[in-house]
Short mmCIF file of C-alpha atoms and ligand atoms in Angstrom, two decimals:
data_model
loop_
_atom_site.label_atom_id
_atom_site.label_comp_id
_atom_site.label_asym_id
_atom_site.label_seq_id
_atom_site.Cartn_x
_atom_site.Cartn_y
_atom_site.Cartn_z
CA GLU Y 1183 -0.17 2.75 89.73
CA TYR Y 1184 -0.63 -1.04 89.75
CA ASN Y 1185 -2.03 -0.81 93.27
CA ILE Y 1186 0.36 -3.34 94.75
CA THR Y 1187 -0.35 -3.40 98.47
CA ARG Y 1188 0.98 -5.34 101.45
CA PRO Y 1189 -0.57 -8.77 101.91
CA LYS Y 1190 -3.17 -8.97 104.68
CA GLY Y 1191 -2.21 -10.74 107.88
CA TYR Y 1192 1.36 -11.67 107.13
CA THR Y 1193 4.75 -10.15 106.32
CA VAL Y 1194 7.08 -10.84 103.40
CA SER Y 1195 10.75 -9.81 103.43
CA TYR Y 1196 13.16 -9.53 100.50
CA HIS Y 1197 16.85 -10.03 101.23
CA PHE Y 1198 19.26 -8.71 98.62
CA ASN Y 1199 22.91 -7.76 98.38
CA PRO Y 1200 23.66 -5.50 95.39
CA ASP Y 1201 27.38 -6.31 95.66
CA MET Y 1202 26.89 -9.87 94.44
CA GLU Y 1203 26.29 -8.83 90.83
CA PRO Y 1204 29.79 -7.51 90.01
CA HIS Y 1205 31.32 -10.96 90.62
CA HIS Y 1206 32.14 -13.02 87.57
CA PHE Y 1207 32.71 -16.74 87.22
CA GLY Y 1208 34.22 -16.11 83.77
CA LEU Y 1209 32.74 -15.06 80.44
CA THR Y 1210 31.60 -18.47 79.27
CA HIS Y 1211 30.54 -19.80 82.67
CA PRO Y 1212 26.75 -20.35 82.82
CA MET Y 1213 26.34 -18.85 86.32
CA LYS Y 1214 25.57 -15.13 85.89
CA PRO Y 1215 25.21 -13.16 89.14
CA PHE Y 1216 23.59 -10.25 87.24
CA ARG Y 1217 20.37 -12.31 87.06
CA LEU Y 1218 19.86 -11.24 90.71
CA THR Y 1219 19.91 -7.57 89.74
CA LEU Y 1220 17.63 -8.30 86.79
CA THR Y 1221 15.18 -9.97 89.18
CA LYS Y 1222 15.30 -7.12 91.68
CA SER Y 1223 14.73 -4.56 88.89
CA LEU Y 1224 11.70 -6.43 87.63
CA VAL Y 1225 10.31 -6.72 91.16
CA THR Y 1226 10.78 -2.97 91.63
CA ALA Y 1227 9.40 -2.09 88.18
CA TYR Y 1228 6.11 -3.70 89.23
CA GLY Y 1229 6.09 -1.86 92.56
CA MET Y 1230 6.30 -5.12 94.49
CA ASN Y 1231 8.89 -3.60 96.82
CA PHE Y 1232 6.09 -1.56 98.42
CA ALA Y 1233 4.42 -4.75 99.62
CA MET Y 1234 7.48 -6.16 101.41
CA ASP Y 1235 10.16 -5.35 103.94
CA ASN Y 1236 13.35 -4.87 101.92
CA TYR Y 1237 16.73 -5.55 103.43
CA ASN Y 1238 20.19 -5.00 102.04
CA THR Y 1239 21.85 -7.99 103.59
CA ARG Y 1240 25.16 -8.17 105.43
CA ILE Y 1241 27.89 -10.70 104.75
CA ALA Y 1242 28.03 -13.91 106.80
CA THR Y 1243 30.95 -14.09 109.24
CA TYR Y 1244 33.64 -16.78 109.23
CA GLU Y 1245 32.06 -18.27 112.38
CA GLU Y 1246 28.68 -18.46 110.68
CA LEU Y 1247 30.14 -20.25 107.65
CA ASN Y 1248 31.99 -22.49 110.12
CA SER Y 1249 28.65 -23.73 111.52
CA PHE Y 1250 28.66 -26.15 108.56
CA HIS Y 1251 31.97 -25.86 106.70
CA THR Y 1252 35.34 -27.03 108.05
CA SER Y 1253 38.07 -24.53 108.98
CA ASP Y 1254 40.52 -26.22 106.57
CA TYR Y 1255 38.21 -25.51 103.68
CA LEU Y 1256 37.21 -21.99 104.77
CA ASP Y 1257 40.84 -20.97 105.42
CA TYR Y 1258 41.81 -22.12 101.97
CA LEU Y 1259 38.86 -20.30 100.40
CA HIS Y 1260 39.59 -17.19 102.46
CA MET Y 1261 43.36 -16.89 102.57
CA THR Y 1262 44.66 -17.97 99.21
CA PRO Y 1263 44.63 -15.31 96.50
CA PRO Y 1264 43.27 -16.66 93.20
CA GLU Y 1265 46.58 -16.44 91.34
CA GLU Y 1266 48.29 -18.68 93.90
CA MET Y 1267 45.61 -21.28 93.91
CA PRO Y 1268 46.07 -24.36 91.79
CA ARG Y 1269 43.96 -24.54 88.65
CA ASP Y 1270 43.43 -27.69 86.75
CA ILE Y 1271 43.17 -25.88 83.43
CA ASP Y 1272 46.20 -23.61 83.62
CA ASN Y 1273 48.36 -25.78 85.86
CA PRO Y 1274 47.37 -29.34 85.15
CA ASP Y 1275 50.24 -30.65 87.32
CA LYS Y 1276 49.17 -28.85 90.45
CA GLU Y 1277 46.98 -30.62 92.94
CA VAL Y 1278 43.37 -29.43 93.02
CA LYS Y 1279 42.26 -28.85 96.57
CA PHE Y 1280 38.66 -28.99 97.74
CA ASN Y 1281 37.47 -29.27 94.13
CA LEU Y 1282 38.33 -25.60 93.61
CA GLY Y 1283 39.74 -24.20 90.39
CA GLY Y 1284 38.17 -26.49 87.81
CA SER Y 1285 35.75 -25.19 85.20
CA ASP Y 1286 32.59 -25.69 87.32
CA CYS Y 1287 34.00 -24.02 90.45
CA PRO Y 1288 36.58 -21.55 89.18
CA LEU Y 1289 38.61 -19.31 91.46
CA PHE Y 1290 37.87 -15.68 90.83
CA HIS Y 1291 38.59 -12.37 92.53
CA GLY Y 1292 36.32 -11.70 95.47
CA LEU Y 1293 35.16 -15.34 95.60
CA TYR Y 1294 35.12 -15.47 99.41
CA ASP Y 1295 33.17 -12.18 99.59
CA TYR Y 1296 30.68 -13.44 97.02
CA CYS Y 1297 30.13 -16.62 99.06
CA SER Y 1298 29.75 -14.67 102.31
CA MET Y 1299 27.16 -12.41 100.67
CA SER Y 1300 25.10 -15.33 99.40
CA ALA Y 1301 25.19 -16.99 102.83
CA GLY Y 1302 24.55 -13.65 104.56
CA SER Y 1303 21.31 -13.14 102.63
CA SER Y 1304 20.04 -16.61 103.44
CA LEU Y 1305 21.01 -16.31 107.09
CA ASP Y 1306 19.31 -12.91 107.41
CA ALA Y 1307 16.20 -14.47 105.90
CA ALA Y 1308 16.33 -17.35 108.42
CA ARG Y 1309 16.75 -14.94 111.34
CA LYS Y 1310 13.69 -12.91 110.28
CA ILE Y 1311 11.67 -16.14 110.19
CA CYS Y 1312 13.07 -17.23 113.58
CA ASN Y 1313 12.19 -14.01 115.36
CA LYS Y 1314 8.76 -13.91 113.70
CA GLN Y 1315 9.38 -10.59 111.97
CA SER Y 1316 8.69 -12.27 108.67
CA ASP Y 1317 6.37 -15.05 107.48
CA ILE Y 1318 7.86 -15.47 104.02
CA ALA Y 1319 11.50 -14.47 103.53
CA ILE Y 1320 12.97 -14.30 100.03
CA ALA Y 1321 16.72 -14.78 99.38
CA TRP Y 1322 17.27 -15.21 95.62
CA GLY Y 1323 21.05 -14.89 96.12
CA GLY Y 1324 21.11 -18.20 97.99
CA GLY Y 1325 20.12 -21.73 97.09
CA LEU Y 1326 23.59 -23.14 96.44
CA HIS Y 1327 22.64 -26.70 97.26
CA HIS Y 1328 25.66 -28.73 96.05
CA ALA Y 1329 28.38 -27.39 98.40
CA LYS Y 1330 29.72 -29.96 100.91
CA LYS Y 1331 31.27 -29.24 104.29
CA SER Y 1332 34.80 -29.31 102.85
CA GLU Y 1333 34.27 -29.27 99.13
CA ALA Y 1334 32.98 -27.03 96.38
CA SER Y 1335 30.71 -28.67 93.81
CA GLY Y 1336 28.60 -27.66 90.81
CA PHE Y 1337 29.01 -23.83 90.95
CA CYS Y 1338 28.44 -23.94 94.74
CA TYR Y 1339 31.18 -23.14 97.28
CA ILE Y 1340 29.28 -22.37 100.48
CA ASN Y 1341 26.02 -24.12 101.30
CA ASP Y 1342 23.92 -21.15 102.42
CA ILE Y 1343 20.83 -23.39 102.64
CA VAL Y 1344 22.40 -25.72 105.21
CA ILE Y 1345 23.61 -22.73 107.23
CA ALA Y 1346 20.14 -21.16 107.13
CA ILE Y 1347 18.42 -24.44 108.10
CA LEU Y 1348 20.82 -24.85 111.05
CA GLN Y 1349 19.59 -21.44 112.18
CA LEU Y 1350 15.93 -22.47 111.74
CA LEU Y 1351 16.56 -25.61 113.83
CA ARG Y 1352 17.35 -23.39 116.81
CA CYS Y 1353 13.76 -22.10 116.83
CA TYR Y 1354 11.65 -24.75 115.07
CA PRO Y 1355 11.33 -28.50 115.69
CA ARG Y 1356 10.97 -29.66 112.05
CA VAL Y 1357 12.15 -28.19 108.75
CA LEU Y 1358 10.88 -29.37 105.35
CA TYR Y 1359 13.41 -28.71 102.59
CA ILE Y 1360 12.01 -28.75 99.05
CA ASP Y 1361 14.22 -28.41 95.96
CA ILE Y 1362 12.77 -27.70 92.50
CA ASP Y 1363 16.10 -26.94 90.83
CA VAL Y 1364 16.60 -29.30 87.84
CA HIS Y 1365 19.63 -30.76 89.67
CA HIS Y 1366 19.59 -33.05 92.72
CA GLY Y 1367 19.98 -31.14 96.03
CA ASP Y 1368 22.74 -33.52 97.16
CA GLY Y 1369 24.63 -31.19 99.54
CA VAL Y 1370 21.57 -30.36 101.64
CA GLU Y 1371 20.39 -33.98 101.65
CA GLU Y 1372 23.79 -35.23 102.83
CA ALA Y 1373 24.16 -32.56 105.53
CA PHE Y 1374 20.96 -33.73 107.24
CA HIS Y 1375 21.31 -37.47 106.65
CA SER Y 1376 21.36 -38.35 110.31
CA THR Y 1377 18.53 -36.25 111.73
CA ASP Y 1378 14.77 -36.70 111.60
CA ARG Y 1379 14.26 -32.99 112.21
CA VAL Y 1380 14.91 -32.12 108.57
CA LEU Y 1381 13.15 -33.90 105.73
CA THR Y 1382 14.62 -33.17 102.30
CA CYS Y 1383 12.75 -33.62 99.03
CA SER Y 1384 14.33 -32.93 95.64
CA PHE Y 1385 12.71 -33.08 92.21
CA HIS Y 1386 15.31 -33.35 89.44
CA LYS Y 1387 16.41 -34.68 86.09
CA TYR Y 1388 17.97 -38.06 86.84
CA ALA Y 1389 20.37 -39.80 84.49
CA PRO Y 1390 23.46 -41.07 86.32
CA GLU Y 1391 26.73 -40.72 84.34
CA VAL Y 1392 25.08 -38.23 81.99
CA PHE Y 1393 23.49 -35.52 84.11
CA PHE Y 1394 25.04 -33.80 87.14
CA PRO Y 1395 25.42 -34.81 89.97
CA GLY Y 1396 24.18 -38.33 89.18
CA THR Y 1397 22.66 -39.02 92.61
CA GLY Y 1398 19.05 -38.83 93.82
CA GLY Y 1399 17.47 -42.04 92.53
CA LEU Y 1400 14.09 -43.16 93.83
CA ASP Y 1401 15.77 -45.54 96.30
CA ASP Y 1402 18.07 -42.87 97.71
CA THR Y 1403 16.22 -42.23 100.96
CA GLY Y 1404 19.15 -41.61 103.29
CA PRO Y 1405 21.38 -44.13 105.14
CA LYS Y 1406 19.14 -47.05 106.11
CA SER Y 1407 20.70 -48.12 109.42
CA GLU Y 1408 18.40 -49.15 112.29
CA HIS Y 1409 19.93 -46.57 114.56
CA ASN Y 1410 19.80 -43.63 112.22
CA PRO Y 1411 16.84 -41.38 113.04
CA GLY Y 1412 17.40 -39.71 109.65
CA ALA Y 1413 16.62 -42.89 107.71
CA HIS Y 1414 13.73 -42.39 105.25
CA HIS Y 1415 13.97 -38.60 105.65
CA ALA Y 1416 15.44 -38.00 102.20
CA ILE Y 1417 12.91 -38.15 99.39
CA ASN Y 1418 13.92 -38.07 95.77
CA VAL Y 1419 11.80 -37.60 92.69
CA PRO Y 1420 13.90 -38.59 89.64
CA LEU Y 1421 12.50 -37.28 86.34
CA ASN Y 1422 13.20 -37.38 82.61
CA ASP Y 1423 13.46 -34.64 79.99
CA GLY Y 1424 10.54 -32.48 78.99
CA ILE Y 1425 8.20 -32.71 81.99
CA THR Y 1426 5.23 -30.31 81.65
CA ASP Y 1427 3.54 -27.90 84.08
CA GLU Y 1428 0.54 -30.20 84.38
CA GLN Y 1429 2.55 -33.34 85.20
CA TYR Y 1430 4.93 -31.51 87.52
CA GLY Y 1431 2.09 -29.80 89.36
CA HIS Y 1432 0.26 -33.07 89.94
CA LEU Y 1433 3.45 -34.79 91.13
CA PHE Y 1434 4.42 -31.88 93.37
CA GLN Y 1435 1.01 -31.71 95.03
CA SER Y 1436 0.73 -35.45 95.66
CA VAL Y 1437 4.28 -35.73 97.02
CA ILE Y 1438 4.49 -32.51 99.03
CA GLY Y 1439 0.86 -32.74 100.18
CA LYS Y 1440 1.53 -36.20 101.63
CA ILE Y 1441 4.83 -35.12 103.21
CA ASN Y 1442 3.04 -32.21 104.87
CA GLU Y 1443 0.43 -34.59 106.32
CA LYS Y 1444 2.97 -37.08 107.67
CA PHE Y 1445 5.95 -34.93 108.66
CA ARG Y 1446 4.02 -31.87 109.89
CA PRO Y 1447 6.82 -29.37 109.25
CA SER Y 1448 7.02 -26.22 111.35
CA VAL Y 1449 8.75 -24.27 108.56
CA ILE Y 1450 9.52 -24.75 104.85
CA ALA Y 1451 12.82 -24.04 103.07
CA LEU Y 1452 12.04 -23.93 99.33
CA GLN Y 1453 14.90 -23.89 96.83
CA CYS Y 1454 13.47 -22.34 93.64
CA GLY Y 1455 16.25 -23.15 91.15
CA ALA Y 1456 15.00 -21.72 87.84
CA ASP Y 1457 16.95 -24.12 85.63
CA SER Y 1458 13.86 -26.35 85.66
CA LEU Y 1459 12.20 -23.82 83.30
CA ALA Y 1460 11.80 -24.50 79.60
CA GLY Y 1461 14.56 -22.97 77.50
CA ASP Y 1462 17.18 -23.11 80.24
CA ARG Y 1463 20.75 -23.35 79.00
CA LEU Y 1464 21.49 -26.36 81.25
CA GLY Y 1465 18.04 -27.68 82.14
CA ARG Y 1466 15.88 -30.27 80.38
CA PHE Y 1467 12.34 -29.58 81.54
CA ASN Y 1468 9.40 -27.77 79.90
CA LEU Y 1469 8.14 -25.81 82.90
CA GLN Y 1470 6.62 -22.38 82.32
CA VAL Y 1471 6.86 -19.51 84.79
CA GLN Y 1472 3.35 -20.33 86.07
CA GLY Y 1473 4.10 -24.02 86.53
CA HIS Y 1474 7.29 -23.26 88.42
CA GLY Y 1475 5.52 -20.64 90.52
CA ALA Y 1476 2.66 -23.02 91.28
CA CYS Y 1477 5.05 -24.92 93.58
CA ALA Y 1478 5.57 -21.85 95.77
CA LYS Y 1479 1.84 -21.18 95.62
CA PHE Y 1480 1.01 -24.68 96.86
CA CYS Y 1481 3.58 -24.49 99.70
CA LYS Y 1482 2.03 -21.21 100.78
CA THR Y 1483 -1.35 -22.89 101.35
CA PHE Y 1484 0.08 -24.76 104.37
CA GLY Y 1485 0.15 -21.46 106.25
CA ILE Y 1486 3.52 -22.04 107.88
CA PRO Y 1487 6.59 -19.78 107.62
CA MET Y 1488 8.72 -20.21 104.52
CA ILE Y 1489 12.09 -19.16 103.12
CA MET Y 1490 12.38 -19.02 99.34
CA PHE Y 1491 15.93 -19.42 98.03
CA GLY Y 1492 17.23 -19.02 94.49
CA GLY Y 1493 19.60 -21.61 93.02
CA GLY Y 1494 20.32 -22.56 89.41
CA GLY Y 1495 18.90 -20.73 86.40
CA TYR Y 1496 21.00 -20.11 83.28
CA THR Y 1497 18.80 -18.14 80.91
CA PRO Y 1498 18.90 -14.89 82.89
CA ARG Y 1499 15.74 -13.18 81.62
CA ASN Y 1500 13.69 -16.31 82.31
CA VAL Y 1501 15.22 -16.53 85.78
CA ALA Y 1502 14.18 -12.92 86.46
CA ARG Y 1503 10.66 -13.62 85.22
CA ALA Y 1504 10.26 -16.71 87.36
CA TRP Y 1505 11.64 -15.17 90.54
CA ALA Y 1506 9.71 -11.93 90.05
CA TYR Y 1507 6.56 -14.00 89.51
CA GLU Y 1508 7.30 -16.06 92.64
CA THR Y 1509 7.78 -12.81 94.56
CA SER Y 1510 4.29 -11.81 93.38
CA VAL Y 1511 2.99 -15.17 94.62
CA ALA Y 1512 4.56 -14.51 98.04
CA ILE Y 1513 2.80 -11.14 98.36
CA ASP Y 1514 -0.43 -12.47 96.83
CA VAL Y 1515 -0.59 -10.24 93.76
CA ASP Y 1516 0.17 -12.86 91.10
CA GLU Y 1517 -3.28 -12.42 89.50
CA LYS Y 1518 -2.71 -8.66 89.18
CA ILE Y 1519 0.82 -9.13 87.89
CA ASN Y 1520 -0.38 -11.51 85.20
CA LYS Y 1521 -2.76 -8.86 83.87
CA ILE Y 1522 -0.37 -5.92 83.86
CA ILE Y 1523 0.54 -4.75 80.37
CA PRO Y 1524 4.30 -4.81 80.15
CA GLU Y 1525 4.42 -1.67 77.99
CA HIS Y 1526 4.14 0.20 81.23
CA THR Y 1527 7.37 -1.07 82.62
CA PRO Y 1528 10.75 0.57 82.14
CA TRP Y 1529 12.11 -2.94 81.60
CA ARG Y 1530 10.20 -3.64 78.43
CA LYS Y 1531 13.11 -2.85 76.16
CA HIS Y 1532 15.19 -5.51 77.88
CA PHE Y 1533 12.59 -8.12 77.21
CA VAL Y 1534 12.50 -7.67 73.45
CA GLN Y 1535 8.82 -7.31 72.51
CA GLU Y 1536 7.76 -10.22 74.67
CA GLU Y 1537 5.42 -10.24 77.59
CA LEU Y 1538 7.24 -10.39 80.89
CA PHE Y 1539 5.08 -13.17 82.12
CA PRO Y 1540 4.05 -15.11 79.05
CA SER Y 1541 0.55 -16.50 79.01
CA LEU Y 1542 0.08 -20.18 79.70
CA GLU Y 1543 0.12 -21.06 76.01
CA GLN Y 1544 3.39 -19.30 75.38
CA ILE Y 1545 6.47 -21.47 75.51
CA LEU Y 1546 9.77 -20.27 76.97
CA GLY Y 1547 12.42 -21.47 74.57
CA GLU Y 1548 12.14 -24.60 72.45
CA PRO Y 1549 9.95 -27.26 74.00
CA ARG Y 1550 11.64 -30.63 74.53
CA ALA Y 1551 10.21 -34.04 73.81
CA ASN Y 1552 8.44 -35.24 76.96
CA ARG Y 1553 10.05 -38.47 78.19
CA ASN Y 1554 7.89 -38.84 81.31
CA SER Y 1555 5.09 -41.38 80.97
CA GLN Y 1556 2.00 -41.09 83.17
CA LYS Y 1557 2.65 -44.67 84.28
CA ARG Y 1558 6.16 -43.87 85.53
CA LEU Y 1559 4.99 -40.74 87.36
CA GLN Y 1560 2.25 -42.77 89.05
CA GLU Y 1561 4.86 -45.32 90.15
CA ILE Y 1562 6.98 -42.55 91.65
CA ILE Y 1563 4.02 -41.21 93.63
CA GLN Y 1564 3.21 -44.72 94.84
CA HIS Y 1565 6.82 -45.31 95.91
CA VAL Y 1566 7.06 -42.02 97.82
CA HIS Y 1567 3.74 -42.65 99.59
CA GLU Y 1568 5.06 -46.05 100.71
CA GLN Y 1569 8.30 -44.52 101.96
CA LEU Y 1570 6.30 -42.01 103.99
CA ARG Y 1571 4.84 -44.83 106.10
CA PHE Y 1572 8.18 -44.64 107.97
CA VAL Y 1573 7.83 -40.92 108.64
CA ASN Y 1574 5.83 -39.69 111.61
CA ALA Y 1575 5.88 -36.27 113.22
C1 TV1 H 1442 32.65 -23.01 82.40
C2 TV1 H 1442 32.28 -22.63 81.11
C3 TV1 H 1442 31.96 -24.01 83.07
C4 TV1 H 1442 31.20 -23.25 80.48
C5 TV1 H 1442 30.13 -25.65 83.10
C6 TV1 H 1442 27.06 -27.78 82.84
C7 TV1 H 1442 30.87 -24.64 82.45
C8 TV1 H 1442 29.07 -26.24 82.46
C9 TV1 H 1442 30.50 -24.25 81.14
C10 TV1 H 1442 28.30 -27.27 83.15
C11 TV1 H 1442 28.75 -25.80 81.16
C12 TV1 H 1442 27.75 -28.74 84.66
C13 TV1 H 1442 29.35 -31.37 85.34
C14 TV1 H 1442 31.43 -32.55 84.46
C15 TV1 H 1442 31.09 -32.89 86.45
C16 TV1 H 1442 30.77 -31.79 85.55
C17 TV1 H 1442 23.40 -23.58 91.40
C18 TV1 H 1442 32.43 -34.67 85.30
C19 TV1 H 1442 27.32 -25.85 79.27
C20 TV1 H 1442 22.84 -24.94 91.53
C21 TV1 H 1442 25.87 -27.41 88.40
C22 TV1 H 1442 26.08 -28.25 87.16
C23 TV1 H 1442 24.43 -26.98 88.62
C24 TV1 H 1442 27.47 -28.79 87.12
C25 TV1 H 1442 24.31 -26.05 89.80
C26 TV1 H 1442 27.74 -29.61 85.86
C27 TV1 H 1442 22.88 -25.84 90.29
N1 TV1 H 1442 26.76 -28.69 83.79
N2 TV1 H 1442 29.44 -24.86 80.53
N3 TV1 H 1442 28.71 -27.88 84.28
N4 TV1 H 1442 32.15 -33.30 85.49
N5 TV1 H 1442 29.03 -30.22 85.98
O1 TV1 H 1442 28.56 -31.97 84.67
O2 TV1 H 1442 22.26 -27.04 90.66
O3 TV1 H 1442 22.09 -25.27 89.28
O4 TV1 H 1442 27.69 -26.39 80.53
CA1 CA H 1443 16.12 -30.45 92.63
ZN1 ZN H 1444 20.63 -26.60 88.97
#
């Protein structure tokens, strides 16, 4: 009915595991796996599934998780039933291992399965890119950028992004990792500190001591030793509360445009954390769906393969809107989608009399005071451009 057709000349794949949704971090925990189902339903309601290859993804094997994570950590995550694991809330005397069991990274039933599903989706996406069966692969169930090789952190237990990038490195010389989640992509940055084959670039709210994880300042560019090929291959864009679509778009294009020129990536891994949207329960920015989606749109203009991962996003209906919109960007029907009258969708009742994709003037949630001066943003661009003098493909 909406005439959503396959994009011309390239293939998009959508990687989804319906068994992720039933997992619960706990009633009050901000991470809500049902946002993935909400996203998928919205994508299907618009008929976007007809324009893509859709895959129900398998779970990642122990060996696959082991390509990044240590056996000690995986065994603990795998073998110990939740009730036997130490918790710092219920059993304050018990030792907390691997940062598991606190309020951010609780232990819940089916945790290991949930992690394997998230990693499985991202790995399937990477494999489709590697064997050229897909040009843009979408894995909204992934994007868990804080997990370390033997430690859980910030709602992330298994770093599906690192595992997927390791797969991409088997087939492509250079991977550009871009992270638009409101938090610093510390786990991915750290994992590739010592290689010049992966350049990481995170945009985030930066306020050490106050905002998680507290790293990712402008001068954090990776270990600066003479002998480290990975030096200068971590780029960080620290921001303040309330940044707008216009400012973010300008920053994103100047930074990523320059990185593309200098680094010449063969493939892009884009983490699309939706907690950088206005009205997010944890985020601090003022981005609208279109401003967030403009990042994916700009990356697409480079004409190289791309994986789009999920990540944060704590106001579920806004997450679904953003990721459904970004799916429409991937298949090149975003203009059409913007014009569709939402009355026609079976999902309208879930979106309480609002348009699914609000117009540019409409604000998602309460806007925040903008604490980003033009002068500071210009300084950031200048600094990044100087850092890129050290980067050559
Ligand atoms: C249970 C119940 C856990 C309510 C956690 C917000 C909760 C948070 C909760 C929360 C919350 C964080 C810290 C403090 C470090 C801790 C997926 C010193 C209302 C990628 C992870 C943010 C973001 C972790 C993950 C952060 C991602 N903020 N309510 N926890 N300690 N943790 O600040 O990047 O989006 O907030
Ligand atoms: Ca980020
Ligand atoms: Zn986040």
